[in-house]
PDB file of C-alpha atoms in Angstrom:
ATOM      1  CA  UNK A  26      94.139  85.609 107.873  1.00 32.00           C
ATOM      2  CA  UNK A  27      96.009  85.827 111.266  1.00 37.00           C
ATOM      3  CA  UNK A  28      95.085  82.415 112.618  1.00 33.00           C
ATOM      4  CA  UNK A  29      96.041  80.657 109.704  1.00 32.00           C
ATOM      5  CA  UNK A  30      99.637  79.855 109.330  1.00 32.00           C
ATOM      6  CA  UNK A  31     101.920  82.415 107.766  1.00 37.00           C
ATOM      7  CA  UNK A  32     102.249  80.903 104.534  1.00 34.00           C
ATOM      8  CA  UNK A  33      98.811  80.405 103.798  1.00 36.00           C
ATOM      9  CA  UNK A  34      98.382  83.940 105.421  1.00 41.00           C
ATOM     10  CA  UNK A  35     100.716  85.091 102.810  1.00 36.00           C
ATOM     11  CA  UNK A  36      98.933  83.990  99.778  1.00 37.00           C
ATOM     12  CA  UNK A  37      95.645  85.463 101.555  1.00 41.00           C
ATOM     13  CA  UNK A  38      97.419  88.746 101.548  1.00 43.00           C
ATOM     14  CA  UNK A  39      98.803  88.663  98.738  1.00 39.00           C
ATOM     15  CA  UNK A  40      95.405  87.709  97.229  1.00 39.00           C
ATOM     16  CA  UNK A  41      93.709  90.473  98.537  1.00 40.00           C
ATOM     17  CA  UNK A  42      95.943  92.794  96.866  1.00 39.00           C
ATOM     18  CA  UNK A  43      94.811  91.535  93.941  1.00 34.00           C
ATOM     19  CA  UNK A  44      91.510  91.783  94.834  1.00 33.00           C
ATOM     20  CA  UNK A  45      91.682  95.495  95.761  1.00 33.00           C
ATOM     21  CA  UNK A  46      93.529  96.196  92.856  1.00 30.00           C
ATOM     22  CA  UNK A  47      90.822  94.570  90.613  1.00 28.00           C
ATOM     23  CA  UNK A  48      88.689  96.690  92.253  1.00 29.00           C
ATOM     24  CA  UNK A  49      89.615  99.462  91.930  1.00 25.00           C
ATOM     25  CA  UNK A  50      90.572 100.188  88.464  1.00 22.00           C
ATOM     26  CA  UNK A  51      92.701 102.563  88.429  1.00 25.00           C
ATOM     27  CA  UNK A  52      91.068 104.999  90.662  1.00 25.00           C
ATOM     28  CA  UNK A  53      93.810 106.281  93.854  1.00 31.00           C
ATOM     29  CA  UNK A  54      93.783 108.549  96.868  1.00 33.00           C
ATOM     30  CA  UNK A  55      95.176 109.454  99.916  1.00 36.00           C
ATOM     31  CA  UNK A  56      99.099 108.911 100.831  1.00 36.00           C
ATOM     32  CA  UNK A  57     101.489 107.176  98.637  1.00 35.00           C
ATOM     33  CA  UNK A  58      98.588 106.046  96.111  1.00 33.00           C
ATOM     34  CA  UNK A  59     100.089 103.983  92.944  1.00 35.00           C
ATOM     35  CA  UNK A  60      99.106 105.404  89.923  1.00 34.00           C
ATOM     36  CA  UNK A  61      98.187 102.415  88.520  1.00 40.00           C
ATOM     37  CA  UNK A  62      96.181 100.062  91.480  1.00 38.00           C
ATOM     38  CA  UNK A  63      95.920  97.563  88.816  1.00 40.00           C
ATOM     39  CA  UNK A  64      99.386  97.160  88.350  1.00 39.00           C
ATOM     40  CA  UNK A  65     100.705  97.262  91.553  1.00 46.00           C
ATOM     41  CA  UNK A  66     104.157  99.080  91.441  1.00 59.00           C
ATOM     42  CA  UNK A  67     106.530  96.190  93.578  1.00 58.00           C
ATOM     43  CA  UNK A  68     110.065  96.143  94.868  1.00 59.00           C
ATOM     44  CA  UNK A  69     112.311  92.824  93.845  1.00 57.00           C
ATOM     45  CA  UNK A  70     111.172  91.497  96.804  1.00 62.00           C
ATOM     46  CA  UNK A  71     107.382  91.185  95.969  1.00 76.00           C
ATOM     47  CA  UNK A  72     106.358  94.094  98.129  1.00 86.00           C
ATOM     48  CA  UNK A  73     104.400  96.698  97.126  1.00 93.00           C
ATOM     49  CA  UNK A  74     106.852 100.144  96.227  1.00 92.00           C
ATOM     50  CA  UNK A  75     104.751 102.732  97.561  1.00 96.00           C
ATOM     51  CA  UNK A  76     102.074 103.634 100.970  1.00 97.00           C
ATOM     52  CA  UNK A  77      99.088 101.397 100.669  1.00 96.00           C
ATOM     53  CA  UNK A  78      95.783 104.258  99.315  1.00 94.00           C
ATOM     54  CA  UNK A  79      92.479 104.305 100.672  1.00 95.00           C
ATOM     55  CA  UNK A  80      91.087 101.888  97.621  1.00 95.00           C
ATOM     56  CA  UNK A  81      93.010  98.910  98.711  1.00 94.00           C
ATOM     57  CA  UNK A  82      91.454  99.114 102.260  1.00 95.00           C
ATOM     58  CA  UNK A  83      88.079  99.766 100.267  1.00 95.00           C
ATOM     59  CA  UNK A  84      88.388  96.433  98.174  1.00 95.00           C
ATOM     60  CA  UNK A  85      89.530  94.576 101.272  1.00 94.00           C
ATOM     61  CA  UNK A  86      86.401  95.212 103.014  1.00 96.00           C
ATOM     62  CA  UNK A  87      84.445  95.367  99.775  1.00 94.00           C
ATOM     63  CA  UNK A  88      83.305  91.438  99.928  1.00 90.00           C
ATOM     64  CA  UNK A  89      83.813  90.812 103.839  1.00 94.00           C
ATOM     65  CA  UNK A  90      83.020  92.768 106.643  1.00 95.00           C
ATOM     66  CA  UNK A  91      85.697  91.458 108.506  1.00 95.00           C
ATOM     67  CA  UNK A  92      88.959  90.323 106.540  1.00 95.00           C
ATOM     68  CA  UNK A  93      91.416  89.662 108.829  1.00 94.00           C
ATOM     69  CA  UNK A  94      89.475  87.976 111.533  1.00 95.00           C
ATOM     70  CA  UNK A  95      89.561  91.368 114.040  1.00 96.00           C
ATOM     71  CA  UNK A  96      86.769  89.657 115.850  1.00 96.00           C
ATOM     72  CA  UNK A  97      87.647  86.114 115.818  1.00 96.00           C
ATOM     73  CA  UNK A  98      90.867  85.342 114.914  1.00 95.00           C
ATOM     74  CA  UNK A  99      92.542  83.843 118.102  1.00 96.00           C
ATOM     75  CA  UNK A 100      95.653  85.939 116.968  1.00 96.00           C
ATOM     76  CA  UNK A 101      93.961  89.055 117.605  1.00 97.00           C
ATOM     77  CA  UNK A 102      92.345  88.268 120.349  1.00 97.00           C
ATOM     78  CA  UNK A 103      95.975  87.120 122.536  1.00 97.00           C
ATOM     79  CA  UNK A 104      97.454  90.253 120.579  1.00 97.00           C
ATOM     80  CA  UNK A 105      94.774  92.585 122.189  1.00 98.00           C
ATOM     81  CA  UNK A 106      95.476  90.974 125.927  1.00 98.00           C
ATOM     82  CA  UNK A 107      99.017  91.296 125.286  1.00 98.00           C
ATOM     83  CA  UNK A 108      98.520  95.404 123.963  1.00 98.00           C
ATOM     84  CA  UNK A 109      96.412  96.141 127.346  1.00 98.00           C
ATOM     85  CA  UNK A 110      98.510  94.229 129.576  1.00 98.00           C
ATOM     86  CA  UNK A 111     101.805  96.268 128.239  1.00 98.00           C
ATOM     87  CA  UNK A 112     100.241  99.672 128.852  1.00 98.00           C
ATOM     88  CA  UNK A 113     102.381 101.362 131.622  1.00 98.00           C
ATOM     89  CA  UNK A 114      99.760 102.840 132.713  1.00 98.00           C
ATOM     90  CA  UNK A 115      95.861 101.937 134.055  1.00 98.00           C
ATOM     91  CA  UNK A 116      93.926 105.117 132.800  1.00 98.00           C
ATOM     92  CA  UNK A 117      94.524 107.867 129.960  1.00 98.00           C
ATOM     93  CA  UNK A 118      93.372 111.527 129.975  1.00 98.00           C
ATOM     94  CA  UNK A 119      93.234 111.204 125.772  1.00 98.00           C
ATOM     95  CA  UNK A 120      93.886 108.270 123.633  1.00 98.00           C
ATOM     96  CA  UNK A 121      94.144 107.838 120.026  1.00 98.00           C
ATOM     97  CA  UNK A 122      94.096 104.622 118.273  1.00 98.00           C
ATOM     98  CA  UNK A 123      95.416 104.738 114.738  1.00 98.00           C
ATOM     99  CA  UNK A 124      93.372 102.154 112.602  1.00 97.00           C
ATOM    100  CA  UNK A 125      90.534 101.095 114.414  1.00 98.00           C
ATOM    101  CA  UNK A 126      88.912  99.058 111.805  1.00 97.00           C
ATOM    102  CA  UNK A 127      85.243  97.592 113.100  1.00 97.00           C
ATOM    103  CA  UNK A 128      86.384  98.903 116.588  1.00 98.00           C
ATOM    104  CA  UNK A 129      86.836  95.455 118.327  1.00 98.00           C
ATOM    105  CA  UNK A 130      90.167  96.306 120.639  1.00 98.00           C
ATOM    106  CA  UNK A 131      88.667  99.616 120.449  1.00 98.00           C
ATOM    107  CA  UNK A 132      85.748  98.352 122.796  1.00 98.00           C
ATOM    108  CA  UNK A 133      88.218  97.081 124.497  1.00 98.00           C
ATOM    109  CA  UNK A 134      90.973 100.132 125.158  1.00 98.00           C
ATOM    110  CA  UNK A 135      88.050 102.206 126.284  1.00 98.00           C
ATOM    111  CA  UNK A 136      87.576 101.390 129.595  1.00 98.00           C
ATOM    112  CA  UNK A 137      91.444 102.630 130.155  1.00 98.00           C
ATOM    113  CA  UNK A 138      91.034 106.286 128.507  1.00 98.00           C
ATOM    114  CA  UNK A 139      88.732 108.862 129.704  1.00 98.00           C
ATOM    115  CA  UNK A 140      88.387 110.043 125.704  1.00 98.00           C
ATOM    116  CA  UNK A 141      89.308 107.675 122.650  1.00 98.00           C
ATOM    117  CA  UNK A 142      89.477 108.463 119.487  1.00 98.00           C
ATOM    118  CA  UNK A 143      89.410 105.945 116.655  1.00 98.00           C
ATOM    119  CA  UNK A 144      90.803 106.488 112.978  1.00 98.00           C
ATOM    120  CA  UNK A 145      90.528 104.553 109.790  1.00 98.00           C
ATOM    121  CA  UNK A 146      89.550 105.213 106.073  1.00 97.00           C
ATOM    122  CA  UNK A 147      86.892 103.228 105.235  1.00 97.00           C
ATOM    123  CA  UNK A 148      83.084 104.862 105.987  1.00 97.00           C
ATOM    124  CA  UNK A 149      81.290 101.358 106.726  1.00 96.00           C
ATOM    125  CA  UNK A 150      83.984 100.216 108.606  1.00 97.00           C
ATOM    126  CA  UNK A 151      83.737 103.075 110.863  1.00 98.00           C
ATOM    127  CA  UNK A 152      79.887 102.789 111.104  1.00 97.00           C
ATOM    128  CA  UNK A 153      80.559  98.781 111.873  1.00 97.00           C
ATOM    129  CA  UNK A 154      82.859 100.406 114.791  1.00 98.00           C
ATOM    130  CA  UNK A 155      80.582 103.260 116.055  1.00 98.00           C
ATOM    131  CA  UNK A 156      77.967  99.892 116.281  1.00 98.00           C
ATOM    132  CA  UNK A 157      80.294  98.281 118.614  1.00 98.00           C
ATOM    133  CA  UNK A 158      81.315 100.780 120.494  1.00 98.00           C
ATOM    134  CA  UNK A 159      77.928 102.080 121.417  1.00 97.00           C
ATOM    135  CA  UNK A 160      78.178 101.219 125.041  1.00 95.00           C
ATOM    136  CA  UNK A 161      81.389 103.790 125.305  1.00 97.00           C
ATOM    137  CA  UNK A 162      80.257 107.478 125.238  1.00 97.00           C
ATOM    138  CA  UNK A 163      83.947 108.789 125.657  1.00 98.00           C
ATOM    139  CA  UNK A 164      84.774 107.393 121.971  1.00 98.00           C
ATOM    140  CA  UNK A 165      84.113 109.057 118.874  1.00 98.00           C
ATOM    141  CA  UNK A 166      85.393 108.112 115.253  1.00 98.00           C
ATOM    142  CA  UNK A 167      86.959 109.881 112.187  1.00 98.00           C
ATOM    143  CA  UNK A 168      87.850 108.907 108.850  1.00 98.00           C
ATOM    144  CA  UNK A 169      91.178 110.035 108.012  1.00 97.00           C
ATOM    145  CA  UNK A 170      93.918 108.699 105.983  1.00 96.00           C
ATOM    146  CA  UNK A 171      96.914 109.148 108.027  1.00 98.00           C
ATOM    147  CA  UNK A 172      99.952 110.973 107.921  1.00 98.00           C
ATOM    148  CA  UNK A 173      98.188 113.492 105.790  1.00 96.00           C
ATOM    149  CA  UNK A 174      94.978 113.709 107.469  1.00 97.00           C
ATOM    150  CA  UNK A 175      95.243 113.796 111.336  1.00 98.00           C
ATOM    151  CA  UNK A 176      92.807 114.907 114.108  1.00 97.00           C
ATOM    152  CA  UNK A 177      93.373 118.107 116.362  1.00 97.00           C
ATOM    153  CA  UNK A 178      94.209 117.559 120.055  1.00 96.00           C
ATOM    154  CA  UNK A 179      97.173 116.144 122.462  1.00 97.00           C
ATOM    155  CA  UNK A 180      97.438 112.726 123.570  1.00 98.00           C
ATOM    156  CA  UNK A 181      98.870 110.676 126.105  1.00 98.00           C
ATOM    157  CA  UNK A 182      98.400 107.486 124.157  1.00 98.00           C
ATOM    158  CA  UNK A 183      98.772 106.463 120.922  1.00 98.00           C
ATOM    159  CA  UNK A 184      98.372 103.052 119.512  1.00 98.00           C
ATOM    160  CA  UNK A 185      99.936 102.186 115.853  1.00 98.00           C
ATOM    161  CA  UNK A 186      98.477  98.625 115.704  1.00 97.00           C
ATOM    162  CA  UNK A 187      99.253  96.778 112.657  1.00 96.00           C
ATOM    163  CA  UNK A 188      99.366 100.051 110.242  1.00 97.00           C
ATOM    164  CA  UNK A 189     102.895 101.339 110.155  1.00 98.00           C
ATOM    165  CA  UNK A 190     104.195  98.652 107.505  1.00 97.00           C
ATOM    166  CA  UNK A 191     101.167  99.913 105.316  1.00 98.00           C
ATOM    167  CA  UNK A 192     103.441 103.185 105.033  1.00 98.00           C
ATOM    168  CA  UNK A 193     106.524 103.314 102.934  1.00 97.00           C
ATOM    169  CA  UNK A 194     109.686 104.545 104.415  1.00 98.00           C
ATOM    170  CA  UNK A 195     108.772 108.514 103.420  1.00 98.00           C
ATOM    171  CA  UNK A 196     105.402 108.623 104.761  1.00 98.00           C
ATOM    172  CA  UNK A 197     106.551 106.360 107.897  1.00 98.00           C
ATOM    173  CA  UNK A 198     108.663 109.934 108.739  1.00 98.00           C
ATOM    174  CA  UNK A 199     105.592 111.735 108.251  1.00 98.00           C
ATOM    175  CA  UNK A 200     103.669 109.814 110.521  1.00 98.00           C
ATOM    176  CA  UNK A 201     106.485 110.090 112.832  1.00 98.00           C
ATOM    177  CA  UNK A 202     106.386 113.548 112.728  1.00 97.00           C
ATOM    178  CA  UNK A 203     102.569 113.928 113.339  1.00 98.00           C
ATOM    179  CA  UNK A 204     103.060 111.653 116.188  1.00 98.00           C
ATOM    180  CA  UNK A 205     105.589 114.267 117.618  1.00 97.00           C
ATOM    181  CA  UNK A 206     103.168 117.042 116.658  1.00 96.00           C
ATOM    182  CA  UNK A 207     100.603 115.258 118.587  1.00 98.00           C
ATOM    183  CA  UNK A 208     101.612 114.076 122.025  1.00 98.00           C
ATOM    184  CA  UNK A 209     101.296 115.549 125.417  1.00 97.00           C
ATOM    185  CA  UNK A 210     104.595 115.282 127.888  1.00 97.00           C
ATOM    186  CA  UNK A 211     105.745 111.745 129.042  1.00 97.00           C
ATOM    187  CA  UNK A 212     102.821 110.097 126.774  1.00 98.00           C
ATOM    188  CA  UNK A 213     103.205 106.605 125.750  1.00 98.00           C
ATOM    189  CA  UNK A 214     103.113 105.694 121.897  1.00 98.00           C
ATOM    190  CA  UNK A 215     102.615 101.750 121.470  1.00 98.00           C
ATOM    191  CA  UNK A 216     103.712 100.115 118.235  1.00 98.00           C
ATOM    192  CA  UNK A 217     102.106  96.222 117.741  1.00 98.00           C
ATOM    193  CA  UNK A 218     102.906  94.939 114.659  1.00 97.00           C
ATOM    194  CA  UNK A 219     102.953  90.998 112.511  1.00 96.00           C
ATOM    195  CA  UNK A 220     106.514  89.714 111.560  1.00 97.00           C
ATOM    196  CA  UNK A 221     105.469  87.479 108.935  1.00 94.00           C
ATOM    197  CA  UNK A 222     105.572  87.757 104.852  1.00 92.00           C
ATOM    198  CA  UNK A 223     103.793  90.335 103.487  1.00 90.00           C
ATOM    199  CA  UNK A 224     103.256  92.145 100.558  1.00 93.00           C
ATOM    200  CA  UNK A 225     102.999  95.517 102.467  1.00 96.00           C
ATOM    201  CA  UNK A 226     105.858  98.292 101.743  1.00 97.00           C
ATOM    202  CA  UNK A 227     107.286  97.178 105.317  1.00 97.00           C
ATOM    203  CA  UNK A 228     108.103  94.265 107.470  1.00 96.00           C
ATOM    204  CA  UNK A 229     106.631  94.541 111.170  1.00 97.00           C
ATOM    205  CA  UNK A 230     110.359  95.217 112.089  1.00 98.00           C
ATOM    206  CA  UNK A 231     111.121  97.785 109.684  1.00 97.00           C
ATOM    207  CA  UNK A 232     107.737  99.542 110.531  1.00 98.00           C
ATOM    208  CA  UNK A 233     108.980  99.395 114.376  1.00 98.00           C
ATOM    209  CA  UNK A 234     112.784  99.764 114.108  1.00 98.00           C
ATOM    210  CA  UNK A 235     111.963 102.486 111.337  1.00 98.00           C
ATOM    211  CA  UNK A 236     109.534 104.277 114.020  1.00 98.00           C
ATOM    212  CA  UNK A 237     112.054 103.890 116.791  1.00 98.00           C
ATOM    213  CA  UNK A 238     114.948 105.501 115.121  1.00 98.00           C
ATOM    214  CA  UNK A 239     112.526 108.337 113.470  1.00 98.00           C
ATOM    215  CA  UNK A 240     111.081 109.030 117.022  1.00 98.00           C
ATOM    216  CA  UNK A 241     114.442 109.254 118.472  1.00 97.00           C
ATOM    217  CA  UNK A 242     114.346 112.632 119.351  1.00 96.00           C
ATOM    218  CA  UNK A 243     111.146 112.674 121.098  1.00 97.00           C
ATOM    219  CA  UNK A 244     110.641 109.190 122.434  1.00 98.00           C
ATOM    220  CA  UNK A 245     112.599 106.209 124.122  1.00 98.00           C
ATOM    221  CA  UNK A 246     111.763 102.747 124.185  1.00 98.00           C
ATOM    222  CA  UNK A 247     110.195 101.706 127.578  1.00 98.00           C
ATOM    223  CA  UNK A 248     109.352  97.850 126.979  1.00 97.00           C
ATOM    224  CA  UNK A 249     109.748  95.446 124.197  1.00 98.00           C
ATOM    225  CA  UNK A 250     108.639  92.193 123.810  1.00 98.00           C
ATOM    226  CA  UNK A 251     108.136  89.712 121.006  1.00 97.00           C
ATOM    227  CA  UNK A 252     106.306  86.106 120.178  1.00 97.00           C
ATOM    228  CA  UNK A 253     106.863  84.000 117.042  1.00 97.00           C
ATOM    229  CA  UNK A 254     103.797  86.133 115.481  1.00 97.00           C
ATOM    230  CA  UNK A 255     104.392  89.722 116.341  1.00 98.00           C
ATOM    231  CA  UNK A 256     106.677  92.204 118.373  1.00 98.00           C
ATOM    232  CA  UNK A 257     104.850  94.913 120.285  1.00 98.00           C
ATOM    233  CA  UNK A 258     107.090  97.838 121.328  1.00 98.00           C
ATOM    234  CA  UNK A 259     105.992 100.759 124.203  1.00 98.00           C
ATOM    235  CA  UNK A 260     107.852 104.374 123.922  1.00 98.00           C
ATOM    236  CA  UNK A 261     107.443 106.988 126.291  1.00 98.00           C
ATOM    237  CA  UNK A 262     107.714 110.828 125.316  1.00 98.00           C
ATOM    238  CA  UNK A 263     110.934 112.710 126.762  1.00 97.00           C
ATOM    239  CA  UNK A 264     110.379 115.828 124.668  1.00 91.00           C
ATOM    240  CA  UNK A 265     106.455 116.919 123.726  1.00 84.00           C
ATOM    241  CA  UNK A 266     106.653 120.175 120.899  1.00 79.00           C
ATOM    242  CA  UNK A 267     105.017 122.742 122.204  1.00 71.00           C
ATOM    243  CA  UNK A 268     102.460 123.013 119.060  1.00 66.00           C
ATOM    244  CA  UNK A 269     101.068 120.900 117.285  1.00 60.00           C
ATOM    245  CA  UNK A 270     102.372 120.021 113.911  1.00 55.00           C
ATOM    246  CA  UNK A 271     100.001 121.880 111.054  1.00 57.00           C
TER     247      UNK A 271
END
């Protein structure tokens, strides 16, 4: 998991894809899903080919309510300090936090948005996070696998927390272009993501750099920073479309 180091992180990961895929048998949905979960589709380079479905987040959580630490890895929890600390700005009119897992830096964004909204695709996960988040009336949860499912409304923050490099390059664009769809004027869109070995479709700095350049047109980069374990990039919106994206 996060605290460990990255190599025996790596075999964890790479573990639990075989655990999903066991799982699973055969059975896909959502973006990107590999017809075959049990033969996971890979690139030479060991990663995964296509967008990471719905039943590999499924067998993750199937035998642990918590599998990569979100509550107690000391990773997470400097990560988190270091997400709040970068926000440009104290309070939000509408946030939007794009995989919220058991809602643990949920609990903690909420006190800076006057309405949150939490996404992920698991149903017990979001019950775990509803749990935790009980104390914070302005959040409420859905369960959508993102880009193709996305809530209605505008926001002036977004935070892609360790999720973009779950996305291949094709549905990265997609979620770039419901983030454009989505934002009200001069928002900011944070991007926090790992840099070590994965199996995922995406490095942490081809999730960012790929998010970056996609978002171009709509958003610059503000701040940037970057430890040994993870970069965390802020953009603010120049250009908000006037409807949102269908």
């Amino acid at each position: 998991m996060r605290d460990r180091k990255p190599e025996s992180r790596r075999r964890l990961l790479q573990a639990g894809g075989a655990v999903a895929a066991s799982a699973v048998l055969g059975i896909g949905s959502g973006v990107g899903a590999e017809t075959d979960p049990a033969v996971p589709a890979e690139t030479p380079t060991g990663r995964r080919s296509k967008s990471l479905d719905t039943e590999y987040f499924k067998g993750m959580y199937a035998t642990e309510s918590d599998p990569w630490r979100f509550a107690s890895s000391p990773y997470e929890r400097d990560k988190y300090a270091a997400t709040l600390a970068a926000l440009p700005r104290a309070r939000y009119a509408s946030g939007l936090e794009v995989g919220c897992s058991i809602g643990v830096f949920t609990r903690e964004l909420c006190p800076r948005c006057d309405a949150l909204v939490g996404l992920d695709v698991v149903p017990s996960v979001l019950d775990a996070a509803r749990a935790r988040c009980a104390g914070c009336p302005n959040v409420r949860f859905e369960l959508a696998a993102v880009p193709v499912a996305w809530p209605d409304g505008r926001f002036d923050l977004i935070v892609i927390s360790e999720v973009a490099y779950y996305l291949d390059r094709a549905d990265l664009a997609r979620l770039v272009a419901r983030v454009r769809g989505a934002v009200l004027p001069e928002a900011d869109i944070v991007l926090v993501h790992w840099l070590g070995v994965t199996h995922y479709p995406l490095s942490g700095d081809e999730a960012a750099e790929g998010f970056i350049a996609d978002a171009q047109d709509f958003a610059r980069v503000l701040k940037q920073s970057r430890t040994a374990a993870y970069r965390l990039d802020v953009l603010r919106v120049t250009r908000a479309d006037p409807k949102p994206a269908p």
